[in-house]
Amino acid sequence: MYGIIDCDNCYVSCERVFRPDLKNKPVVVLSNNDGCVVARSNEAKKMGIKAGIPYYQLEQLFPNQKIAVFSSNYELYGELTARVVDIIRQEAPAYFRYSIDECFVYLQGMEVQNLKLWGENLYKKVKQYVGVPVSIGLASTKTLAKIASSFAKKYQGYRHCCLIDTEEKRIKALKLYPIEDVWGIGRRYASKLQAMGVKTAYDFAAHNGDWVRTMFNNIVIYRTWAELNGSDCVPNEEIAKKKSICTSRSFNGMISDFASLRTHVANYAARCAEKLRRQETVTTIVAVFIHTNPFREDLQQYWNFQEKRLITPTNSTTTIVQAATEVLERICIEGYRYKKAGVIVMGIGPKSPIQQDLFDINAEQFEKMRRLDHVIDRINKVNGTETIVLGTQQYTCKDGKGKADVFANAIKHDFKSKNPTTRWSDIIKLK
């Protein structure tokens, strides 16, 4: 049996942990640069606030409505969801994290009749210890567990945990589940299936496997069909670790000077390196893309993407930042006003064993860089993200003297909450 634990309205729930006054009130969280709504509380959804709506339209569409607005605070969300995962690790025989707000568990050896009670007790423990509500789905496959978790989230009668453990429950769940919401289908394939008269997960699962192979010729779609029919065939390693990692953002305004652009790219590359170390993997390809603002037709347009292949696979911040900077130097052309940049690391594999090249860095240098990254990660975890960074990650203050906060000029976040669990300066003060 598999289970998936999904944090309900994750970003909103994390903001509410230290703001209990926002319970039962409409809350939204904005995207980078406070652009549009990416997370909504149930109260905000009932008001009609759609995901993706631009922030500036909120006041126009919902005048005189008291809506709590927050900028994205990924440091807070990462810290609190890590605590949720730590509780899951203690309660489940095996687990693997799927995303910032979802975690799969493998419940081998546990008696089926006790699983529902186990899920309900896990919800209570997470809510009590962390303050974040979760929905739990339990089934014989990961895809069915995802469906079960959506029912647990939608219907209060499940008490936050839905178990699909019989053929009758499986068929009933599939008949109620829209095909476009099935994990692994995607928008493009959902449209194709709907055109064929496939409206629900049951309609799709009822087809013959040969038909699925012939119509789609896609291993992911076939696995989804098999999972809906109760066959466990999605490999754990394919969902536990990402095959590529991208960090990118639109700038707060537009950038024309290379120095500022390089600083942004250095920060994105450092983030990619941290994510690689977190999942214990290394990369062999570092790619960078930049482009101007496509909505400014009055300005010259430019887009470019190039990559660098590394001789030795690595997750070193120094090496990845250096590689990203070299790529940026090749593709950046002066005279353009850039709106967005990003770094993508590809060719990801396990961190051990690593075959070093004869003409690359020696073993002593490699070990030194590994220890350096380990120490920096520990310091940043204890004292707050970006406590220690590379020199290229720092933005120059407007007066040209000293250095500004790492992300002070990078992202607009006028409604950003504090980080009381990771920064001493933000620790809660009791009256």
Short mmCIF file of C-alpha atoms in Angstrom, two decimals:
data_model
loop_
_atom_site.label_atom_id
_atom_site.label_comp_id
_atom_site.label_asym_id
_atom_site.label_seq_id
_atom_site.Cartn_x
_atom_site.Cartn_y
_atom_site.Cartn_z
CA MET A 1 0.00 0.00 0.00
CA TYR A 2 1.07 3.56 -0.75
CA GLY A 3 0.07 6.82 0.80
CA ILE A 4 0.53 10.46 -0.11
CA ILE A 5 0.46 13.28 2.41
CA ASP A 6 -0.46 16.62 0.86
CA CYS A 7 -0.34 19.93 2.75
CA ASP A 8 -3.67 21.72 2.29
CA ASN A 9 -3.28 25.11 0.55
CA CYS A 10 0.37 24.82 1.55
CA TYR A 11 1.61 28.41 1.28
CA VAL A 12 -1.52 29.83 2.91
CA SER A 13 -1.40 27.25 5.71
CA CYS A 14 2.25 28.11 6.42
CA GLU A 15 1.40 31.81 6.66
CA ARG A 16 -1.43 31.05 9.08
CA VAL A 17 0.80 29.11 11.47
CA PHE A 18 2.07 32.36 12.99
CA ARG A 19 -1.08 34.34 12.17
CA PRO A 20 -3.95 32.51 13.90
CA ASP A 21 -6.05 35.66 13.47
CA LEU A 22 -6.35 34.75 9.78
CA LYS A 23 -8.27 31.53 10.43
CA ASN A 24 -11.50 31.38 8.39
CA LYS A 25 -10.53 34.57 6.54
CA PRO A 26 -9.62 34.97 2.85
CA VAL A 27 -5.85 34.76 2.33
CA VAL A 28 -3.82 34.78 -0.88
CA VAL A 29 -0.11 34.33 -1.61
CA LEU A 30 1.47 36.04 -4.60
CA SER A 31 4.06 34.85 -7.08
CA ASN A 32 7.58 36.26 -7.42
CA ASN A 33 7.63 40.06 -7.74
CA ASP A 34 4.09 40.11 -6.33
CA GLY A 35 2.77 39.41 -9.81
CA CYS A 36 -0.27 37.15 -9.48
CA VAL A 37 -2.11 34.87 -7.05
CA VAL A 38 -0.53 31.41 -6.74
CA ALA A 39 -2.15 30.15 -3.53
CA ARG A 40 -5.59 30.74 -2.01
CA SER A 41 -7.36 29.80 1.18
CA ASN A 42 -10.69 28.02 0.88
CA GLU A 43 -12.40 31.28 1.85
CA ALA A 44 -10.65 33.10 -1.01
CA LYS A 45 -11.70 30.37 -3.44
CA LYS A 46 -15.34 30.70 -2.34
CA MET A 47 -15.15 34.44 -3.03
CA GLY A 48 -14.29 33.64 -6.63
CA ILE A 49 -10.59 34.51 -6.58
CA LYS A 50 -8.99 32.49 -9.36
CA ALA A 51 -5.43 31.17 -9.41
CA GLY A 52 -3.26 33.34 -11.64
CA ILE A 53 -5.26 36.52 -11.26
CA PRO A 54 -2.90 39.58 -11.31
CA TYR A 55 -2.52 41.22 -7.92
CA TYR A 56 -3.47 44.67 -9.20
CA GLN A 57 -6.88 43.33 -10.21
CA LEU A 58 -7.80 42.09 -6.73
CA GLU A 59 -8.96 45.50 -5.51
CA GLN A 60 -10.82 46.14 -8.77
CA LEU A 61 -12.68 42.81 -8.78
CA PHE A 62 -13.25 42.55 -5.02
CA PRO A 63 -13.73 46.12 -3.73
CA ASN A 64 -14.15 46.70 0.01
CA GLN A 65 -13.20 43.07 0.73
CA LYS A 66 -10.68 42.36 3.46
CA ILE A 67 -8.21 39.97 1.86
CA ALA A 68 -4.92 39.13 3.57
CA VAL A 69 -2.13 39.29 0.99
CA PHE A 70 1.36 37.78 1.34
CA SER A 71 4.42 37.73 -0.90
CA SER A 72 5.97 34.31 -1.46
CA ASN A 73 8.22 33.35 1.47
CA TYR A 74 9.90 30.13 0.34
CA GLU A 75 12.26 30.09 3.30
CA LEU A 76 9.29 29.82 5.67
CA TYR A 77 7.45 27.28 3.51
CA GLY A 78 10.55 25.12 3.13
CA GLU A 79 11.22 25.11 6.86
CA LEU A 80 7.68 24.23 7.93
CA THR A 81 7.16 21.54 5.28
CA ALA A 82 10.51 20.03 6.28
CA ARG A 83 9.09 19.64 9.78
CA VAL A 84 6.04 17.90 8.32
CA VAL A 85 8.30 15.50 6.41
CA ASP A 86 10.30 14.81 9.58
CA ILE A 87 7.12 13.67 11.34
CA ILE A 88 6.21 11.49 8.35
CA ARG A 89 9.68 9.94 8.48
CA GLN A 90 9.07 8.94 12.10
CA GLU A 91 5.63 7.45 11.43
CA ALA A 92 6.08 5.63 8.10
CA PRO A 93 8.22 2.57 7.26
CA ALA A 94 9.59 4.34 4.15
CA TYR A 95 9.01 7.72 2.49
CA PHE A 96 10.16 9.83 -0.45
CA ARG A 97 9.42 13.50 -0.91
CA TYR A 98 7.70 14.40 -4.17
CA SER A 99 7.43 18.20 -3.92
CA ILE A 100 7.51 20.99 -1.34
CA ASP A 101 4.01 20.08 -0.13
CA GLU A 102 3.67 16.38 -1.02
CA CYS A 103 5.31 13.25 0.32
CA PHE A 104 4.76 9.61 -0.66
CA VAL A 105 4.97 6.83 1.93
CA TYR A 106 5.36 3.09 1.42
CA LEU A 107 3.31 1.22 4.00
CA GLN A 108 4.72 -2.27 3.58
CA GLY A 109 3.94 -4.60 6.45
CA MET A 110 1.13 -2.51 7.94
CA GLU A 111 -2.27 -4.16 8.31
CA VAL A 112 -4.87 -2.71 5.95
CA GLN A 113 -7.56 -2.48 8.64
CA ASN A 114 -5.34 -0.17 10.68
CA LEU A 115 -4.36 2.17 7.84
CA LYS A 116 -7.34 4.52 8.11
CA LEU A 117 -6.72 5.04 11.82
CA TRP A 118 -2.99 5.50 11.10
CA GLY A 119 -3.78 8.26 8.60
CA GLU A 120 -6.18 10.06 10.92
CA ASN A 121 -3.64 9.97 13.77
CA LEU A 122 -0.89 11.25 11.45
CA TYR A 123 -3.07 14.23 10.50
CA LYS A 124 -3.63 15.04 14.19
CA LYS A 125 0.09 14.82 14.97
CA VAL A 126 1.16 17.06 12.07
CA LYS A 127 -1.55 19.61 12.93
CA GLN A 128 -0.55 19.66 16.59
CA TYR A 129 3.24 19.70 16.13
CA VAL A 130 3.52 22.00 13.09
CA GLY A 131 0.15 23.66 12.67
CA VAL A 132 -0.22 22.77 8.98
CA PRO A 133 -3.33 20.75 7.93
CA VAL A 134 -2.75 17.81 5.58
CA SER A 135 -4.84 15.47 3.47
CA ILE A 136 -3.88 11.80 3.24
CA GLY A 137 -4.69 9.34 0.47
CA LEU A 138 -4.05 5.60 0.81
CA ALA A 139 -4.27 3.01 -1.97
CA SER A 140 -2.46 0.14 -3.69
CA THR A 141 -0.77 2.46 -6.26
CA LYS A 142 0.62 5.98 -6.18
CA THR A 143 -1.87 7.27 -8.78
CA LEU A 144 -4.84 5.89 -6.84
CA ALA A 145 -3.38 7.36 -3.64
CA LYS A 146 -3.28 10.79 -5.34
CA ILE A 147 -6.97 10.42 -6.19
CA ALA A 148 -7.75 9.36 -2.62
CA SER A 149 -5.95 12.42 -1.22
CA SER A 150 -8.09 14.74 -3.33
CA PHE A 151 -11.23 13.15 -1.87
CA ALA A 152 -9.78 13.52 1.63
CA LYS A 153 -9.20 17.21 0.93
CA LYS A 154 -12.65 17.80 -0.56
CA TYR A 155 -14.95 15.86 1.78
CA GLN A 156 -14.86 16.39 5.56
CA GLY A 157 -16.48 13.00 6.19
CA TYR A 158 -13.16 11.27 5.48
CA ARG A 159 -11.60 13.05 8.49
CA HIS A 160 -8.59 14.07 6.38
CA CYS A 161 -7.75 10.50 5.31
CA CYS A 162 -9.29 8.53 2.42
CA LEU A 163 -8.52 4.84 1.94
CA ILE A 164 -9.15 3.00 -1.34
CA ASP A 165 -8.70 -0.64 -0.37
CA THR A 166 -11.40 -2.52 -2.28
CA GLU A 167 -12.40 -2.94 -5.94
CA GLU A 168 -15.75 -1.33 -5.21
CA LYS A 169 -14.10 1.79 -3.77
CA ARG A 170 -11.66 1.96 -6.68
CA ILE A 171 -14.38 1.91 -9.32
CA LYS A 172 -16.53 4.42 -7.44
CA ALA A 173 -13.59 6.81 -7.03
CA LEU A 174 -12.60 6.58 -10.70
CA LYS A 175 -16.15 7.29 -11.86
CA LEU A 176 -16.21 10.48 -9.80
CA TYR A 177 -12.75 11.70 -10.84
CA PRO A 178 -12.37 13.96 -13.93
CA ILE A 179 -9.79 12.77 -16.46
CA GLU A 180 -8.09 16.19 -16.56
CA ASP A 181 -7.23 15.90 -12.86
CA VAL A 182 -5.54 12.50 -13.09
CA TRP A 183 -1.86 12.58 -12.12
CA GLY A 184 0.29 11.97 -15.21
CA ILE A 185 -2.29 12.88 -17.85
CA GLY A 186 -1.56 16.56 -18.44
CA ARG A 187 -3.62 19.21 -20.21
CA ARG A 188 -2.71 18.19 -23.78
CA TYR A 189 -3.56 14.51 -23.32
CA ALA A 190 -6.68 15.36 -21.32
CA SER A 191 -8.03 17.37 -24.26
CA LYS A 192 -7.30 14.48 -26.63
CA LEU A 193 -9.04 11.98 -24.33
CA GLN A 194 -12.07 14.22 -23.84
CA ALA A 195 -12.41 14.52 -27.62
CA MET A 196 -12.58 10.71 -27.67
CA GLY A 197 -15.40 10.70 -25.12
CA VAL A 198 -13.19 9.88 -22.12
CA LYS A 199 -14.52 12.14 -19.38
CA THR A 200 -13.53 10.36 -16.17
CA ALA A 201 -10.66 8.28 -14.85
CA TYR A 202 -12.97 5.26 -15.06
CA ASP A 203 -13.60 5.82 -18.78
CA PHE A 204 -9.84 5.78 -19.36
CA ALA A 205 -9.13 2.78 -17.11
CA ALA A 206 -11.90 0.76 -18.81
CA HIS A 207 -10.04 0.84 -22.14
CA ASN A 208 -7.75 -1.97 -23.24
CA GLY A 209 -4.01 -1.60 -22.63
CA ASP A 210 -3.24 -2.20 -26.31
CA TRP A 211 -5.55 0.69 -27.20
CA VAL A 212 -3.63 2.98 -24.82
CA ARG A 213 -0.29 1.96 -26.36
CA THR A 214 -1.55 2.45 -29.91
CA MET A 215 -3.25 5.81 -29.33
CA PHE A 216 -0.52 7.48 -27.27
CA ASN A 217 2.78 5.61 -27.64
CA ASN A 218 3.81 7.14 -24.31
CA ILE A 219 5.18 5.14 -21.38
CA VAL A 220 3.94 7.68 -18.80
CA ILE A 221 0.36 7.51 -20.09
CA TYR A 222 0.46 3.71 -20.14
CA ARG A 223 1.78 3.59 -16.59
CA THR A 224 -1.02 5.91 -15.50
CA TRP A 225 -3.59 3.57 -17.09
CA ALA A 226 -2.01 0.55 -15.37
CA GLU A 227 -1.93 2.31 -11.99
CA LEU A 228 -5.60 3.25 -12.29
CA ASN A 229 -6.29 -0.46 -12.75
CA GLY A 230 -4.38 -1.33 -9.58
CA SER A 231 -0.96 -2.24 -10.98
CA ASP A 232 1.94 -0.57 -9.15
CA CYS A 233 4.38 0.45 -11.90
CA VAL A 234 5.60 4.04 -11.33
CA PRO A 235 9.25 3.65 -10.19
CA ASN A 236 10.00 5.33 -6.88
CA GLU A 237 13.28 6.76 -8.09
CA GLU A 238 11.60 8.56 -10.99
CA ILE A 239 9.47 10.69 -8.69
CA ALA A 240 11.77 10.93 -5.67
CA LYS A 241 14.54 12.80 -7.49
CA LYS A 242 14.29 15.40 -10.23
CA LYS A 243 15.97 14.77 -13.57
CA SER A 244 16.48 18.48 -14.16
CA ILE A 245 16.29 21.53 -11.92
CA CYS A 246 15.43 25.05 -13.03
CA THR A 247 15.63 28.26 -11.04
CA SER A 248 14.38 31.36 -12.83
CA ARG A 249 12.58 34.60 -12.11
CA SER A 250 11.34 37.72 -13.79
CA PHE A 251 13.21 40.79 -12.60
CA ASN A 252 11.72 43.64 -10.61
CA GLY A 253 11.93 45.98 -13.59
CA MET A 254 14.37 45.47 -16.46
CA ILE A 255 18.16 45.08 -16.44
CA SER A 256 20.60 46.36 -19.04
CA ASP A 257 23.99 46.07 -17.31
CA PHE A 258 25.94 42.80 -17.28
CA ALA A 259 27.05 43.06 -13.64
CA SER A 260 23.49 43.01 -12.28
CA LEU A 261 22.48 40.24 -14.68
CA ARG A 262 25.47 38.17 -13.57
CA THR A 263 24.48 38.57 -9.92
CA HIS A 264 20.98 37.27 -10.59
CA VAL A 265 22.31 34.30 -12.54
CA ALA A 266 24.83 33.54 -9.77
CA ASN A 267 22.00 33.38 -7.25
CA TYR A 268 19.92 31.08 -9.45
CA ALA A 269 22.92 28.80 -9.99
CA ALA A 270 23.58 28.66 -6.23
CA ARG A 271 19.97 27.68 -5.62
CA CYS A 272 20.27 24.85 -8.16
CA ALA A 273 23.42 23.60 -6.41
CA GLU A 274 21.66 23.59 -3.03
CA LYS A 275 18.77 21.58 -4.47
CA LEU A 276 21.20 19.06 -5.96
CA ARG A 277 22.89 18.54 -2.59
CA ARG A 278 19.54 18.25 -0.87
CA GLN A 279 18.54 15.29 -3.03
CA GLU A 280 22.11 13.91 -3.01
CA THR A 281 22.69 14.20 -6.75
CA VAL A 282 25.18 15.85 -9.11
CA THR A 283 24.88 17.51 -12.51
CA THR A 284 26.86 17.30 -15.75
CA ILE A 285 25.21 20.16 -17.66
CA VAL A 286 24.69 23.80 -16.62
CA ALA A 287 22.48 25.88 -18.90
CA VAL A 288 21.49 29.56 -18.81
CA PHE A 289 18.73 31.44 -20.63
CA ILE A 290 17.95 35.15 -20.83
CA HIS A 291 15.28 37.13 -22.61
CA THR A 292 13.81 40.59 -22.91
CA ASN A 293 10.21 41.62 -22.19
CA PRO A 294 7.99 40.18 -24.97
CA PHE A 295 5.17 42.54 -23.96
CA ARG A 296 7.27 45.62 -24.69
CA GLU A 297 6.94 45.75 -28.44
CA ASP A 298 8.54 49.20 -28.41
CA LEU A 299 11.87 47.65 -27.33
CA GLN A 300 14.32 45.42 -29.18
CA GLN A 301 13.69 41.73 -28.50
CA TYR A 302 16.32 39.08 -27.75
CA TRP A 303 16.33 35.50 -26.44
CA ASN A 304 19.15 33.02 -26.04
CA PHE A 305 19.91 29.71 -24.36
CA GLN A 306 23.21 27.87 -24.13
CA GLU A 307 24.76 25.21 -21.94
CA LYS A 308 28.12 24.01 -20.66
CA ARG A 309 29.02 20.37 -20.09
CA LEU A 310 31.12 19.68 -17.01
CA ILE A 311 34.08 17.32 -17.14
CA THR A 312 33.34 15.98 -13.66
CA PRO A 313 29.75 15.71 -12.30
CA THR A 314 29.31 18.09 -9.36
CA ASN A 315 26.93 19.77 -6.95
CA SER A 316 29.47 22.39 -5.84
CA THR A 317 28.07 25.91 -5.63
CA THR A 318 31.40 27.40 -6.72
CA THR A 319 31.71 25.21 -9.81
CA ILE A 320 28.09 25.59 -10.91
CA VAL A 321 28.08 29.37 -10.41
CA GLN A 322 31.33 29.63 -12.36
CA ALA A 323 29.92 27.54 -15.22
CA ALA A 324 26.69 29.58 -15.32
CA THR A 325 28.69 32.82 -15.42
CA GLU A 326 30.76 31.55 -18.35
CA VAL A 327 27.60 30.69 -20.29
CA LEU A 328 26.09 34.09 -19.50
CA GLU A 329 29.19 35.83 -20.84
CA ARG A 330 28.67 34.02 -24.16
CA ILE A 331 25.00 34.85 -24.62
CA CYS A 332 24.63 38.31 -23.05
CA ILE A 333 24.62 41.16 -25.58
CA GLU A 334 24.79 44.77 -24.44
CA GLY A 335 22.12 47.18 -25.56
CA TYR A 336 19.12 45.04 -24.60
CA ARG A 337 16.89 45.44 -21.55
CA TYR A 338 16.44 41.99 -20.02
CA LYS A 339 13.33 40.96 -18.10
CA LYS A 340 14.06 37.34 -17.09
CA ALA A 341 16.93 34.90 -16.67
CA GLY A 342 17.24 31.35 -15.45
CA VAL A 343 19.64 28.52 -14.74
CA ILE A 344 18.90 24.87 -15.54
CA VAL A 345 21.02 21.93 -14.40
CA MET A 346 20.58 18.70 -16.36
CA GLY A 347 22.18 15.30 -16.73
CA ILE A 348 21.49 14.67 -13.05
CA GLY A 349 22.69 11.47 -11.43
CA PRO A 350 23.57 10.04 -8.01
CA LYS A 351 26.43 11.77 -6.19
CA SER A 352 28.35 8.52 -5.74
CA PRO A 353 30.29 7.09 -7.38
CA ILE A 354 31.78 9.96 -9.43
CA GLN A 355 34.35 9.28 -12.11
CA GLN A 356 36.85 12.15 -12.01
CA ASP A 357 38.70 13.29 -15.12
CA LEU A 358 42.49 13.17 -15.24
CA PHE A 359 42.69 16.81 -16.36
CA ASP A 360 40.00 18.18 -14.06
CA ILE A 361 40.36 19.18 -10.37
CA ASN A 362 42.31 16.72 -8.23
CA ALA A 363 40.85 14.64 -5.40
CA GLU A 364 42.13 17.02 -2.71
CA GLN A 365 40.46 20.05 -4.30
CA PHE A 366 37.27 18.08 -4.84
CA GLU A 367 37.10 17.06 -1.18
CA LYS A 368 37.88 20.61 -0.06
CA MET A 369 34.99 22.03 -2.09
CA ARG A 370 32.66 19.31 -0.79
CA ARG A 371 33.50 20.18 2.83
CA LEU A 372 33.10 23.89 2.12
CA ASP A 373 29.61 23.40 0.71
CA HIS A 374 28.68 21.20 3.67
CA VAL A 375 29.77 23.84 6.19
CA ILE A 376 28.01 26.67 4.35
CA ASP A 377 24.79 24.62 4.16
CA ARG A 378 24.92 23.99 7.90
CA ILE A 379 25.52 27.66 8.74
CA ASN A 380 22.73 28.82 6.44
CA LYS A 381 20.35 26.25 7.89
CA VAL A 382 21.01 27.41 11.46
CA ASN A 383 21.28 31.15 10.88
CA GLY A 384 18.97 31.65 7.90
CA THR A 385 19.16 31.32 4.14
CA GLU A 386 21.96 33.30 2.46
CA THR A 387 23.81 34.02 5.74
CA ILE A 388 26.95 33.04 3.81
CA VAL A 389 27.07 33.44 0.03
CA LEU A 390 29.62 33.83 -2.73
CA GLY A 391 30.77 37.35 -3.55
CA THR A 392 29.11 37.17 -6.96
CA GLN A 393 25.72 36.60 -5.30
CA GLN A 394 25.62 39.99 -3.60
CA TYR A 395 23.89 43.04 -5.05
CA THR A 396 25.64 46.41 -4.73
CA CYS A 397 23.79 49.04 -2.72
CA LYS A 398 22.36 51.97 -4.65
CA ASP A 399 25.00 54.32 -3.27
CA GLY A 400 27.73 51.94 -4.46
CA LYS A 401 29.07 51.45 -0.92
CA GLY A 402 29.04 48.07 0.77
CA LYS A 403 26.76 45.24 -0.21
CA ALA A 404 23.01 44.91 -0.06
CA ASP A 405 20.98 41.91 1.06
CA VAL A 406 21.28 39.01 -1.38
CA PHE A 407 17.73 39.34 -2.64
CA ALA A 408 17.01 42.95 -1.67
CA ASN A 409 17.02 44.15 -5.27
CA ALA A 410 16.19 40.84 -6.92
CA ILE A 411 12.52 40.33 -6.09
CA LYS A 412 9.66 42.62 -5.23
CA HIS A 413 8.02 41.31 -2.05
CA ASP A 414 6.15 44.15 -0.38
CA PHE A 415 3.98 41.77 1.67
CA LYS A 416 6.58 39.25 2.79
CA SER A 417 6.10 37.72 6.23
CA LYS A 418 8.90 37.11 8.72
CA ASN A 419 10.84 33.90 9.28
CA PRO A 420 10.59 33.22 13.02
CA THR A 421 11.85 29.62 12.71
CA THR A 422 15.04 30.37 10.77
CA ARG A 423 16.17 33.90 11.61
CA TRP A 424 17.00 35.20 15.08
CA SER A 425 16.02 38.71 13.99
CA ASP A 426 12.46 37.50 13.26
CA ILE A 427 11.91 35.51 16.44
CA ILE A 428 8.45 36.00 17.92
CA LYS A 429 8.18 38.48 20.77
CA LEU A 430 5.54 37.73 23.41
CA LYS A 431 3.77 40.63 25.05
#
